[in-house]
PDB file of C-alpha atoms in Angstrom:
ATOM      1  CA  MET X   1      73.275 -43.001   1.188  1.00 48.00           C
ATOM      2  CA  LYS X   2      71.043 -44.673   3.755  1.00 49.00           C
ATOM      3  CA  PHE X   3      70.461 -41.328   5.357  1.00 48.00           C
ATOM      4  CA  ASP X   4      69.441 -39.809   2.007  1.00 53.00           C
ATOM      5  CA  SER X   5      67.047 -42.684   1.293  1.00 48.00           C
ATOM      6  CA  THR X   6      65.321 -42.291   4.619  1.00 49.00           C
ATOM      7  CA  ALA X   7      65.141 -38.560   4.207  1.00 47.00           C
ATOM      8  CA  ALA X   8      63.653 -38.967   0.755  1.00 48.00           C
ATOM      9  CA  ALA X   9      61.124 -41.531   1.916  1.00 48.00           C
ATOM     10  CA  THR X  10      59.906 -39.513   4.901  1.00 50.00           C
ATOM     11  CA  PRO X  11      58.384 -36.580   2.966  1.00 51.00           C
ATOM     12  CA  GLY X  12      56.606 -39.006   0.657  1.00 51.00           C
ATOM     13  CA  ALA X  13      55.168 -40.896   3.586  1.00 49.00           C
ATOM     14  CA  GLN X  14      54.043 -37.655   5.191  1.00 50.00           C
ATOM     15  CA  THR X  15      52.423 -36.535   1.917  1.00 52.00           C
ATOM     16  CA  ASP X  16      50.556 -39.818   1.599  1.00 53.00           C
ATOM     17  CA  ALA X  17      49.402 -39.554   5.185  1.00 52.00           C
ATOM     18  CA  HIS X  18      48.033 -36.053   4.715  1.00 52.00           C
ATOM     19  CA  ARG X  19      46.472 -36.637   1.288  1.00 54.00           C
ATOM     20  CA  PRO X  20      43.122 -38.051   2.563  1.00 56.00           C
ATOM     21  CA  ARG X  21      42.803 -35.194   5.013  1.00 58.00           C
ATOM     22  CA  ARG X  22      43.396 -32.594   2.286  1.00 56.00           C
ATOM     23  CA  SER X  23      40.990 -34.385  -0.023  1.00 62.00           C
ATOM     24  CA  ALA X  24      38.256 -34.356   2.640  1.00 64.00           C
ATOM     25  CA  ARG X  25      38.848 -30.659   3.262  1.00 66.00           C
ATOM     26  CA  SER X  26      38.590 -29.928  -0.456  1.00 64.00           C
ATOM     27  CA  ILE X  27      35.288 -31.763  -0.705  1.00 63.00           C
ATOM     28  CA  ARG X  28      33.911 -29.834   2.230  1.00 68.00           C
ATOM     29  CA  PHE X  29      35.135 -26.571   0.748  1.00 68.00           C
ATOM     30  CA  VAL X  30      33.528 -27.317  -2.629  1.00 65.00           C
ATOM     31  CA  ARG X  31      30.229 -28.167  -0.972  1.00 67.00           C
ATOM     32  CA  LEU X  32      30.328 -24.997   1.121  1.00 71.00           C
ATOM     33  CA  ALA X  33      31.168 -22.856  -1.904  1.00 68.00           C
ATOM     34  CA  ARG X  34      28.300 -24.343  -3.858  1.00 66.00           C
ATOM     35  CA  LEU X  35      25.929 -23.769  -0.943  1.00 70.00           C
ATOM     36  CA  VAL X  36      26.975 -20.134  -0.622  1.00 70.00           C
ATOM     37  CA  LEU X  37      26.662 -19.608  -4.369  1.00 68.00           C
ATOM     38  CA  THR X  38      23.203 -21.176  -4.437  1.00 68.00           C
ATOM     39  CA  ALA X  39      22.041 -19.011  -1.512  1.00 70.00           C
ATOM     40  CA  ALA X  40      23.392 -15.867  -3.192  1.00 67.00           C
ATOM     41  CA  LEU X  41      21.673 -16.654  -6.482  1.00 65.00           C
ATOM     42  CA  LEU X  42      18.381 -17.404  -4.726  1.00 64.00           C
ATOM     43  CA  GLY X  43      18.652 -14.134  -2.800  1.00 65.00           C
ATOM     44  CA  LEU X  44      19.202 -12.165  -5.990  1.00 60.00           C
ATOM     45  CA  LEU X  45      16.286 -13.931  -7.613  1.00 58.00           C
ATOM     46  CA  VAL X  46      13.968 -13.035  -4.727  1.00 57.00           C
ATOM     47  CA  VAL X  47      15.078  -9.401  -4.757  1.00 54.00           C
ATOM     48  CA  GLY X  48      14.761  -9.205  -8.522  1.00 53.00           C
ATOM     49  CA  LEU X  49      11.259 -10.635  -8.622  1.00 48.00           C
ATOM     50  CA  ALA X  50       9.877  -8.776  -5.596  1.00 47.00           C
ATOM     51  CA  PRO X  51       7.324  -6.023  -6.387  1.00 42.00           C
ATOM     52  CA  ARG X  52       8.716  -2.558  -5.895  1.00 41.00           C
ATOM     53  CA  GLY X  53       7.276  -0.610  -3.021  1.00 38.00           C
ATOM     54  CA  ALA X  54       6.108  -3.788  -1.316  1.00 37.00           C
ATOM     55  CA  GLY X  55       8.585  -3.585   1.526  1.00 36.00           C
ATOM     56  CA  GLY X  56      10.096  -6.870   0.377  1.00 35.00           C
ATOM     57  CA  PRO X  57       8.493 -10.192  -0.462  1.00 31.00           C
ATOM     58  CA  PHE X  58       7.670 -10.813   3.197  1.00 29.00           C
ATOM     59  CA  ALA X  59       5.838  -7.517   3.775  1.00 32.00           C
ATOM     60  CA  ALA X  60       2.647  -7.825   5.809  1.00 30.00           C
ATOM     61  CA  GLU X  61       0.604  -5.691   3.410  1.00 30.00           C
ATOM     62  CA  PRO X  62       0.116  -6.300  -0.324  1.00 30.00           C
ATOM     63  CA  ALA X  63       2.134  -4.001  -2.548  1.00 29.00           C
ATOM     64  CA  ALA X  64      -0.922  -2.395  -4.105  1.00 31.00           C
ATOM     65  CA  ALA X  65      -2.458  -1.654  -0.721  1.00 32.00           C
ATOM     66  CA  ASP X  66      -0.063   1.272  -0.411  1.00 36.00           C
ATOM     67  CA  LEU X  67      -1.840   3.574  -2.818  1.00 37.00           C
ATOM     68  CA  SER X  68      -0.216   6.628  -1.225  1.00 42.00           C
ATOM     69  CA  ALA X  69       3.228   5.694  -2.536  1.00 43.00           C
ATOM     70  CA  HIS X  70       3.332   8.927  -4.555  1.00 44.00           C
ATOM     71  CA  LEU X  71       3.458  10.898  -1.282  1.00 45.00           C
ATOM     72  CA  THR X  72       6.629  11.643   0.585  1.00 51.00           C
ATOM     73  CA  VAL X  73       7.151  10.162   4.035  1.00 49.00           C
ATOM     74  CA  ALA X  74       6.704  13.613   5.561  1.00 55.00           C
ATOM     75  CA  GLU X  75       3.415  14.200   3.744  1.00 53.00           C
ATOM     76  CA  ARG X  76       2.009  10.837   4.818  1.00 52.00           C
ATOM     77  CA  ALA X  77       3.088  11.425   8.402  1.00 54.00           C
ATOM     78  CA  ALA X  78       1.567  14.918   8.416  1.00 57.00           C
ATOM     79  CA  ALA X  79      -1.740  13.683   7.016  1.00 55.00           C
ATOM     80  CA  HIS X  80      -1.889  10.890   9.582  1.00 54.00           C
ATOM     81  CA  GLN X  81      -0.981  13.158  12.491  1.00 55.00           C
ATOM     82  CA  THR X  82      -3.592  15.729  11.490  1.00 58.00           C
ATOM     83  CA  TYR X  83      -6.297  13.097  11.259  1.00 58.00           C
ATOM     84  CA  THR X  84      -5.292  11.503  14.571  1.00 51.00           C
ATOM     85  CA  ARG X  85      -5.127  14.853  16.363  1.00 53.00           C
ATOM     86  CA  LEU X  86      -8.594  15.816  15.194  1.00 55.00           C
ATOM     87  CA  LEU X  87     -10.096  12.486  16.199  1.00 58.00           C
ATOM     88  CA  ALA X  88      -8.424  12.528  19.626  1.00 47.00           C
ATOM     89  CA  SER X  89      -9.872  15.877  20.637  1.00 59.00           C
ATOM     90  CA  GLY X  90     -11.261  14.806  24.006  1.00 69.00           C
ATOM     91  CA  GLY X  91     -14.312  13.166  25.515  1.00 78.00           C
ATOM     92  CA  PRO X  92     -17.956  14.258  25.408  1.00 85.00           C
ATOM     93  CA  THR X  93     -18.624  17.978  25.682  1.00 89.00           C
ATOM     94  CA  GLN X  94     -21.893  19.716  26.408  1.00 92.00           C
ATOM     95  CA  THR X  95     -23.467  21.989  23.794  1.00 94.00           C
ATOM     96  CA  ARG X  96     -26.813  23.753  23.577  1.00 95.00           C
ATOM     97  CA  TRP X  97     -27.968  20.968  21.211  1.00 96.00           C
ATOM     98  CA  GLY X  98     -26.942  18.117  23.500  1.00 96.00           C
ATOM     99  CA  PRO X  99     -23.699  16.262  24.279  1.00 95.00           C
ATOM    100  CA  LEU X 100     -21.109  16.099  21.524  1.00 94.00           C
ATOM    101  CA  THR X 101     -19.292  12.767  21.682  1.00 91.00           C
ATOM    102  CA  ALA X 102     -16.134  11.481  20.012  1.00 88.00           C
ATOM    103  CA  ALA X 103     -18.331   9.518  17.586  1.00 89.00           C
ATOM    104  CA  ASP X 104     -20.221  12.708  16.697  1.00 93.00           C
ATOM    105  CA  ARG X 105     -16.978  14.512  15.982  1.00 92.00           C
ATOM    106  CA  GLU X 106     -15.621  11.580  14.023  1.00 90.00           C
ATOM    107  CA  VAL X 107     -18.588  11.492  11.683  1.00 92.00           C
ATOM    108  CA  LEU X 108     -18.058  15.157  10.796  1.00 94.00           C
ATOM    109  CA  ILE X 109     -14.365  14.538  10.160  1.00 93.00           C
ATOM    110  CA  ARG X 110     -15.016  11.436   8.062  1.00 92.00           C
ATOM    111  CA  VAL X 111     -17.661  13.172   5.953  1.00 95.00           C
ATOM    112  CA  ARG X 112     -15.328  16.119   5.416  1.00 94.00           C
ATOM    113  CA  LEU X 113     -12.532  13.776   4.319  1.00 93.00           C
ATOM    114  CA  ALA X 114     -14.913  12.005   1.950  1.00 95.00           C
ATOM    115  CA  ASN X 115     -15.953  15.305   0.381  1.00 96.00           C
ATOM    116  CA  LEU X 116     -12.341  16.321  -0.124  1.00 96.00           C
ATOM    117  CA  TRP X 117     -11.594  13.436  -2.491  1.00 96.00           C
ATOM    118  CA  GLU X 118     -14.981  12.292  -3.799  1.00 96.00           C
ATOM    119  CA  ARG X 119     -15.946  15.653  -5.278  1.00 97.00           C
ATOM    120  CA  PRO X 120     -12.678  15.909  -7.267  1.00 96.00           C
ATOM    121  CA  ALA X 121     -13.223  12.300  -8.355  1.00 97.00           C
ATOM    122  CA  GLY X 122     -16.681  13.207  -9.599  1.00 97.00           C
ATOM    123  CA  LEU X 123     -15.296  16.137 -11.556  1.00 97.00           C
ATOM    124  CA  MET X 124     -12.513  13.949 -12.937  1.00 97.00           C
ATOM    125  CA  ALA X 125     -15.095  11.643 -14.482  1.00 97.00           C
ATOM    126  CA  GLN X 126     -16.132  14.385 -16.902  1.00 95.00           C
ATOM    127  CA  ASN X 127     -12.795  14.163 -18.721  1.00 95.00           C
ATOM    128  CA  HIS X 128     -11.513  10.660 -17.969  1.00 96.00           C
ATOM    129  CA  ALA X 129     -14.596   8.443 -18.210  1.00 96.00           C
ATOM    130  CA  GLY X 130     -15.233   6.236 -21.191  1.00 95.00           C
ATOM    131  CA  GLY X 131     -19.000   5.971 -20.685  1.00 95.00           C
ATOM    132  CA  GLN X 132     -21.682   8.626 -20.502  1.00 96.00           C
ATOM    133  CA  ARG X 133     -23.305   6.920 -17.517  1.00 96.00           C
ATOM    134  CA  VAL X 134     -20.148   7.361 -15.451  1.00 97.00           C
ATOM    135  CA  ARG X 135     -19.923  11.018 -16.484  1.00 97.00           C
ATOM    136  CA  ASP X 136     -23.542  11.603 -15.448  1.00 97.00           C
ATOM    137  CA  VAL X 137     -23.108   9.909 -12.070  1.00 98.00           C
ATOM    138  CA  GLY X 138     -19.867  11.811 -11.528  1.00 97.00           C
ATOM    139  CA  ALA X 139     -21.626  15.127 -12.091  1.00 97.00           C
ATOM    140  CA  VAL X 140     -24.269  14.242  -9.474  1.00 98.00           C
ATOM    141  CA  LEU X 141     -21.623  13.175  -6.959  1.00 98.00           C
ATOM    142  CA  ALA X 142     -19.616  16.351  -7.469  1.00 97.00           C
ATOM    143  CA  ALA X 143     -22.664  18.586  -6.968  1.00 97.00           C
ATOM    144  CA  ASP X 144     -23.928  16.696  -3.903  1.00 97.00           C
ATOM    145  CA  HIS X 145     -20.535  16.617  -2.209  1.00 97.00           C
ATOM    146  CA  LEU X 146     -20.187  20.360  -2.713  1.00 97.00           C
ATOM    147  CA  LYS X 147     -23.464  20.904  -0.847  1.00 97.00           C
ATOM    148  CA  LEU X 148     -22.646  18.335   1.823  1.00 97.00           C
ATOM    149  CA  ASP X 149     -19.246  19.900   2.358  1.00 97.00           C
ATOM    150  CA  GLN X 150     -20.819  23.292   2.948  1.00 97.00           C
ATOM    151  CA  LEU X 151     -23.151  21.722   5.511  1.00 97.00           C
ATOM    152  CA  VAL X 152     -20.378  19.954   7.400  1.00 97.00           C
ATOM    153  CA  ARG X 153     -18.143  23.016   7.466  1.00 97.00           C
ATOM    154  CA  ASP X 154     -20.981  25.222   8.726  1.00 97.00           C
ATOM    155  CA  LEU X 155     -21.861  22.677  11.417  1.00 97.00           C
ATOM    156  CA  ALA X 156     -18.246  22.292  12.526  1.00 95.00           C
ATOM    157  CA  LYS X 157     -17.958  26.058  12.856  1.00 95.00           C
ATOM    158  CA  GLN X 158     -21.181  26.103  14.828  1.00 95.00           C
ATOM    159  CA  LEU X 159     -19.809  23.481  17.194  1.00 93.00           C
ATOM    160  CA  GLY X 160     -16.328  25.043  17.413  1.00 90.00           C
ATOM    161  CA  MET X 161     -14.612  22.087  15.701  1.00 89.00           C
ATOM    162  CA  ASP X 162     -11.595  21.916  13.433  1.00 88.00           C
ATOM    163  CA  LEU X 163     -11.821  19.911  10.201  1.00 90.00           C
ATOM    164  CA  PRO X 164      -9.148  18.541   7.845  1.00 90.00           C
ATOM    165  CA  ASP X 165      -8.237  20.703   4.875  1.00 91.00           C
ATOM    166  CA  ARG X 166      -6.952  17.867   2.673  1.00 91.00           C
ATOM    167  CA  PRO X 167      -7.771  14.200   2.070  1.00 90.00           C
ATOM    168  CA  ASN X 168      -5.802  11.661   4.050  1.00 87.00           C
ATOM    169  CA  ALA X 169      -2.852   9.872   2.478  1.00 84.00           C
ATOM    170  CA  LEU X 170      -4.852   6.874   1.282  1.00 86.00           C
ATOM    171  CA  GLN X 171      -7.494   9.056  -0.351  1.00 90.00           C
ATOM    172  CA  GLN X 172      -4.814  11.132  -2.059  1.00 90.00           C
ATOM    173  CA  GLY X 173      -3.438   7.859  -3.368  1.00 89.00           C
ATOM    174  CA  TRP X 174      -6.828   6.964  -4.860  1.00 91.00           C
ATOM    175  CA  VAL X 175      -7.046  10.320  -6.612  1.00 93.00           C
ATOM    176  CA  ALA X 176      -3.528   9.883  -7.993  1.00 92.00           C
ATOM    177  CA  GLU X 177      -4.414   6.389  -9.203  1.00 92.00           C
ATOM    178  CA  LEU X 178      -7.562   7.599 -10.988  1.00 94.00           C
ATOM    179  CA  THR X 179      -5.676  10.515 -12.529  1.00 93.00           C
ATOM    180  CA  GLY X 180      -3.562   8.097 -14.536  1.00 91.00           C
ATOM    181  CA  LEU X 181      -6.526   6.149 -15.975  1.00 92.00           C
ATOM    182  CA  ARG X 182      -8.732   6.737 -19.004  1.00 94.00           C
ATOM    183  CA  GLY X 183     -11.724   5.126 -20.656  1.00 94.00           C
ATOM    184  CA  GLN X 184     -13.008   1.753 -19.511  1.00 93.00           C
ATOM    185  CA  ALA X 185     -10.143   1.229 -17.052  1.00 94.00           C
ATOM    186  CA  PHE X 186     -11.066   4.510 -15.357  1.00 96.00           C
ATOM    187  CA  ASP X 187     -14.772   3.658 -15.262  1.00 96.00           C
ATOM    188  CA  LEU X 188     -14.218   0.326 -13.551  1.00 94.00           C
ATOM    189  CA  ASP X 189     -11.730   1.589 -10.978  1.00 93.00           C
ATOM    190  CA  TRP X 190     -13.727   4.778 -10.343  1.00 96.00           C
ATOM    191  CA  ALA X 191     -17.041   3.022  -9.711  1.00 95.00           C
ATOM    192  CA  ASN X 192     -15.541   0.438  -7.383  1.00 94.00           C
ATOM    193  CA  ARG X 193     -13.344   2.843  -5.439  1.00 93.00           C
ATOM    194  CA  LEU X 194     -16.210   5.243  -4.831  1.00 95.00           C
ATOM    195  CA  ARG X 195     -18.819   2.598  -4.074  1.00 94.00           C
ATOM    196  CA  SER X 196     -16.517   0.934  -1.543  1.00 90.00           C
ATOM    197  CA  ALA X 197     -15.692   4.266   0.121  1.00 91.00           C
ATOM    198  CA  HIS X 198     -19.361   5.266   0.304  1.00 94.00           C
ATOM    199  CA  GLY X 199     -20.207   1.932   1.892  1.00 91.00           C
ATOM    200  CA  THR X 200     -17.594   2.456   4.605  1.00 89.00           C
ATOM    201  CA  VAL X 201     -18.810   5.972   5.430  1.00 91.00           C
ATOM    202  CA  PHE X 202     -22.442   4.868   5.322  1.00 94.00           C
ATOM    203  CA  GLY X 203     -21.893   2.404   8.164  1.00 91.00           C
ATOM    204  CA  LEU X 204     -20.452   5.083  10.453  1.00 90.00           C
ATOM    205  CA  VAL X 205     -23.016   7.752   9.553  1.00 95.00           C
ATOM    206  CA  ALA X 206     -25.949   5.373  10.097  1.00 95.00           C
ATOM    207  CA  GLU X 207     -24.552   4.248  13.454  1.00 94.00           C
ATOM    208  CA  VAL X 208     -24.139   7.820  14.686  1.00 94.00           C
ATOM    209  CA  ARG X 209     -27.581   8.732  13.340  1.00 96.00           C
ATOM    210  CA  ALA X 210     -29.098   5.960  15.450  1.00 96.00           C
ATOM    211  CA  GLY X 211     -27.212   6.743  18.656  1.00 95.00           C
ATOM    212  CA  THR X 212     -26.440  10.455  18.871  1.00 96.00           C
ATOM    213  CA  GLU X 213     -28.090  12.639  21.521  1.00 96.00           C
ATOM    214  CA  ASN X 214     -27.095  15.851  19.746  1.00 97.00           C
ATOM    215  CA  SER X 215     -29.963  17.314  17.718  1.00 97.00           C
ATOM    216  CA  VAL X 216     -27.840  19.075  15.084  1.00 97.00           C
ATOM    217  CA  ILE X 217     -25.694  15.984  14.590  1.00 97.00           C
ATOM    218  CA  ARG X 218     -28.869  13.913  14.224  1.00 97.00           C
ATOM    219  CA  SER X 219     -30.190  16.260  11.540  1.00 97.00           C
ATOM    220  CA  PHE X 220     -26.883  16.322   9.705  1.00 98.00           C
ATOM    221  CA  THR X 221     -26.388  12.573   9.766  1.00 97.00           C
ATOM    222  CA  GLN X 222     -29.914  12.068   8.431  1.00 97.00           C
ATOM    223  CA  THR X 223     -29.006  14.261   5.445  1.00 97.00           C
ATOM    224  CA  ALA X 224     -25.696  12.430   5.036  1.00 97.00           C
ATOM    225  CA  VAL X 225     -27.380   9.016   5.168  1.00 97.00           C
ATOM    226  CA  ASP X 226     -29.779  10.058   2.392  1.00 97.00           C
ATOM    227  CA  ILE X 227     -26.979  11.409   0.181  1.00 97.00           C
ATOM    228  CA  VAL X 228     -24.640   8.460   0.705  1.00 97.00           C
ATOM    229  CA  MET X 229     -27.441   5.991   0.042  1.00 97.00           C
ATOM    230  CA  LYS X 230     -28.316   7.877  -3.142  1.00 97.00           C
ATOM    231  CA  HIS X 231     -24.708   7.752  -4.301  1.00 97.00           C
ATOM    232  CA  MET X 232     -24.340   4.047  -3.576  1.00 96.00           C
ATOM    233  CA  THR X 233     -27.464   3.374  -5.640  1.00 96.00           C
ATOM    234  CA  LEU X 234     -26.163   5.494  -8.533  1.00 97.00           C
ATOM    235  CA  LEU X 235     -22.757   3.807  -8.468  1.00 96.00           C
ATOM    236  CA  GLU X 236     -24.347   0.371  -8.409  1.00 95.00           C
ATOM    237  CA  GLY X 237     -26.534   1.481 -11.316  1.00 95.00           C
ATOM    238  CA  THR X 238     -23.480   1.862 -13.531  1.00 95.00           C
ATOM    239  CA  GLY X 239     -23.267  -1.949 -13.639  1.00 93.00           C
ATOM    240  CA  LEU X 240     -19.546  -1.734 -12.870  1.00 93.00           C
ATOM    241  CA  PHE X 241     -19.556  -2.453  -9.166  1.00 90.00           C
ATOM    242  CA  THR X 242     -19.136  -5.934  -7.719  1.00 81.00           C
ATOM    243  CA  PRO X 243     -17.667  -6.955  -4.340  1.00 71.00           C
ATOM    244  CA  LEU X 244     -15.139  -9.075  -6.266  1.00 59.00           C
ATOM    245  CA  ASN X 245     -13.931  -5.974  -8.094  1.00 51.00           C
ATOM    246  CA  VAL X 246     -13.394  -4.179  -4.793  1.00 48.00           C
ATOM    247  CA  GLN X 247     -11.046  -6.955  -3.689  1.00 45.00           C
ATOM    248  CA  SER X 248      -9.249  -7.145  -7.017  1.00 44.00           C
ATOM    249  CA  GLN X 249      -8.945  -3.409  -7.708  1.00 44.00           C
ATOM    250  CA  ARG X 250      -5.279  -3.349  -6.884  1.00 41.00           C
ATOM    251  CA  ALA X 251      -2.663  -1.903  -9.144  1.00 37.00           C
ATOM    252  CA  SER X 252      -0.597  -4.512 -10.933  1.00 38.00           C
ATOM    253  CA  PRO X 253       2.688  -4.837  -9.053  1.00 36.00           C
ATOM    254  CA  ILE X 254       5.674  -3.451 -10.892  1.00 35.00           C
ATOM    255  CA  ARG X 255       8.213  -6.210 -11.114  1.00 39.00           C
ATOM    256  CA  GLY X 256      11.497  -5.746  -9.350  1.00 43.00           C
ATOM    257  CA  PRO X 257      14.873  -4.729 -10.712  1.00 45.00           C
ATOM    258  CA  ILE X 258      15.713  -7.606 -13.086  1.00 48.00           C
ATOM    259  CA  ASN X 259      18.115  -5.462 -15.068  1.00 51.00           C
ATOM    260  CA  MET X 260      21.715  -5.329 -16.260  1.00 54.00           C
ATOM    261  CA  PRO X 261      23.256  -4.643 -12.816  1.00 59.00           C
ATOM    262  CA  VAL X 262      21.539  -7.712 -11.375  1.00 57.00           C
ATOM    263  CA  ILE X 263      22.523  -9.876 -14.349  1.00 58.00           C
ATOM    264  CA  THR X 264      26.122  -8.617 -14.126  1.00 64.00           C
ATOM    265  CA  THR X 265      26.231  -9.395 -10.409  1.00 67.00           C
ATOM    266  CA  VAL X 266      24.937 -12.916 -10.953  1.00 64.00           C
ATOM    267  CA  VAL X 267      27.433 -13.600 -13.740  1.00 62.00           C
ATOM    268  CA  GLY X 268      30.247 -12.157 -11.621  1.00 69.00           C
ATOM    269  CA  LEU X 269      29.400 -14.405  -8.687  1.00 68.00           C
ATOM    270  CA  ILE X 270      29.367 -17.445 -10.931  1.00 66.00           C
ATOM    271  CA  LEU X 271      32.780 -16.563 -12.429  1.00 67.00           C
ATOM    272  CA  VAL X 272      34.343 -15.896  -9.043  1.00 71.00           C
ATOM    273  CA  ALA X 273      32.993 -19.159  -7.654  1.00 67.00           C
ATOM    274  CA  ASN X 274      34.326 -21.117 -10.618  1.00 66.00           C
ATOM    275  CA  LEU X 275      37.762 -19.489 -10.324  1.00 68.00           C
ATOM    276  CA  ILE X 276      37.915 -20.319  -6.609  1.00 67.00           C
ATOM    277  CA  LEU X 277      36.909 -23.907  -7.221  1.00 64.00           C
ATOM    278  CA  ALA X 278      39.433 -24.311 -10.090  1.00 63.00           C
ATOM    279  CA  ARG X 279      42.210 -22.831  -7.962  1.00 65.00           C
ATOM    280  CA  ARG X 280      41.326 -25.082  -5.061  1.00 60.00           C
ATOM    281  CA  ARG X 281      41.525 -28.157  -7.291  1.00 58.00           C
ATOM    282  CA  SER X 282      44.949 -27.064  -8.567  1.00 58.00           C
ATOM    283  CA  TRP X 283      46.228 -26.985  -4.989  1.00 55.00           C
ATOM    284  CA  ASN X 284      45.370 -30.630  -4.593  1.00 54.00           C
TER     285      ASN X 284
END
């Protein structure tokens, strides 16, 4: 009988001794489970609210900066490689009109690229624009870029240069963006895109015009300076261009996948966590 009493008392004493330890473990487990659940829910929230195509919420570039998202990876790579190959076509070479430098070649390439997207944009204004002023300016741009493109192609042939046969990926993205717009939205985006692009090209053309030692490049860049300056003035005359608009002309980010699969996942995590916590309490 004494033996049975001692035997009966020993398990109870052992249980009492281990109870605080088990209780402490349970508390730590509950805290850990809650921490994991909170982290998972925050992660889902970040993914769900991130703009699509942004490369994640921590991407270095804004989502709308990638206006060539409609292109495949291969197309973007091909456009970039073509442009890089043409620019990196060697150092200065001697011609009968004077030395032809990398900057001289670049200005021809950049003007050609501008023609390849700005003329279609000018033609697009005839059907997409909401205002007559934009349609009129677009017609002038389309006609001038057709003439300028003939000049640059003739000069490149004269100098034995290759030129791009399509706009680069970013310019193709601009054309795709404008294609989806109509009316006042088109007018605003069109004027600011084109005015900004003309301003960028103008800086390069003017610099080459001032520094080139090649007589045919000097003549061409003088013509290009006059045309680009004319276009900038016309675009500013629409009353739609402001530097602030250039900075803010970014497509509204499409919100991320807050949809039924995400909601189901969140609810499932919550249920699983609650079941684990309830089961853990029942063990104690």
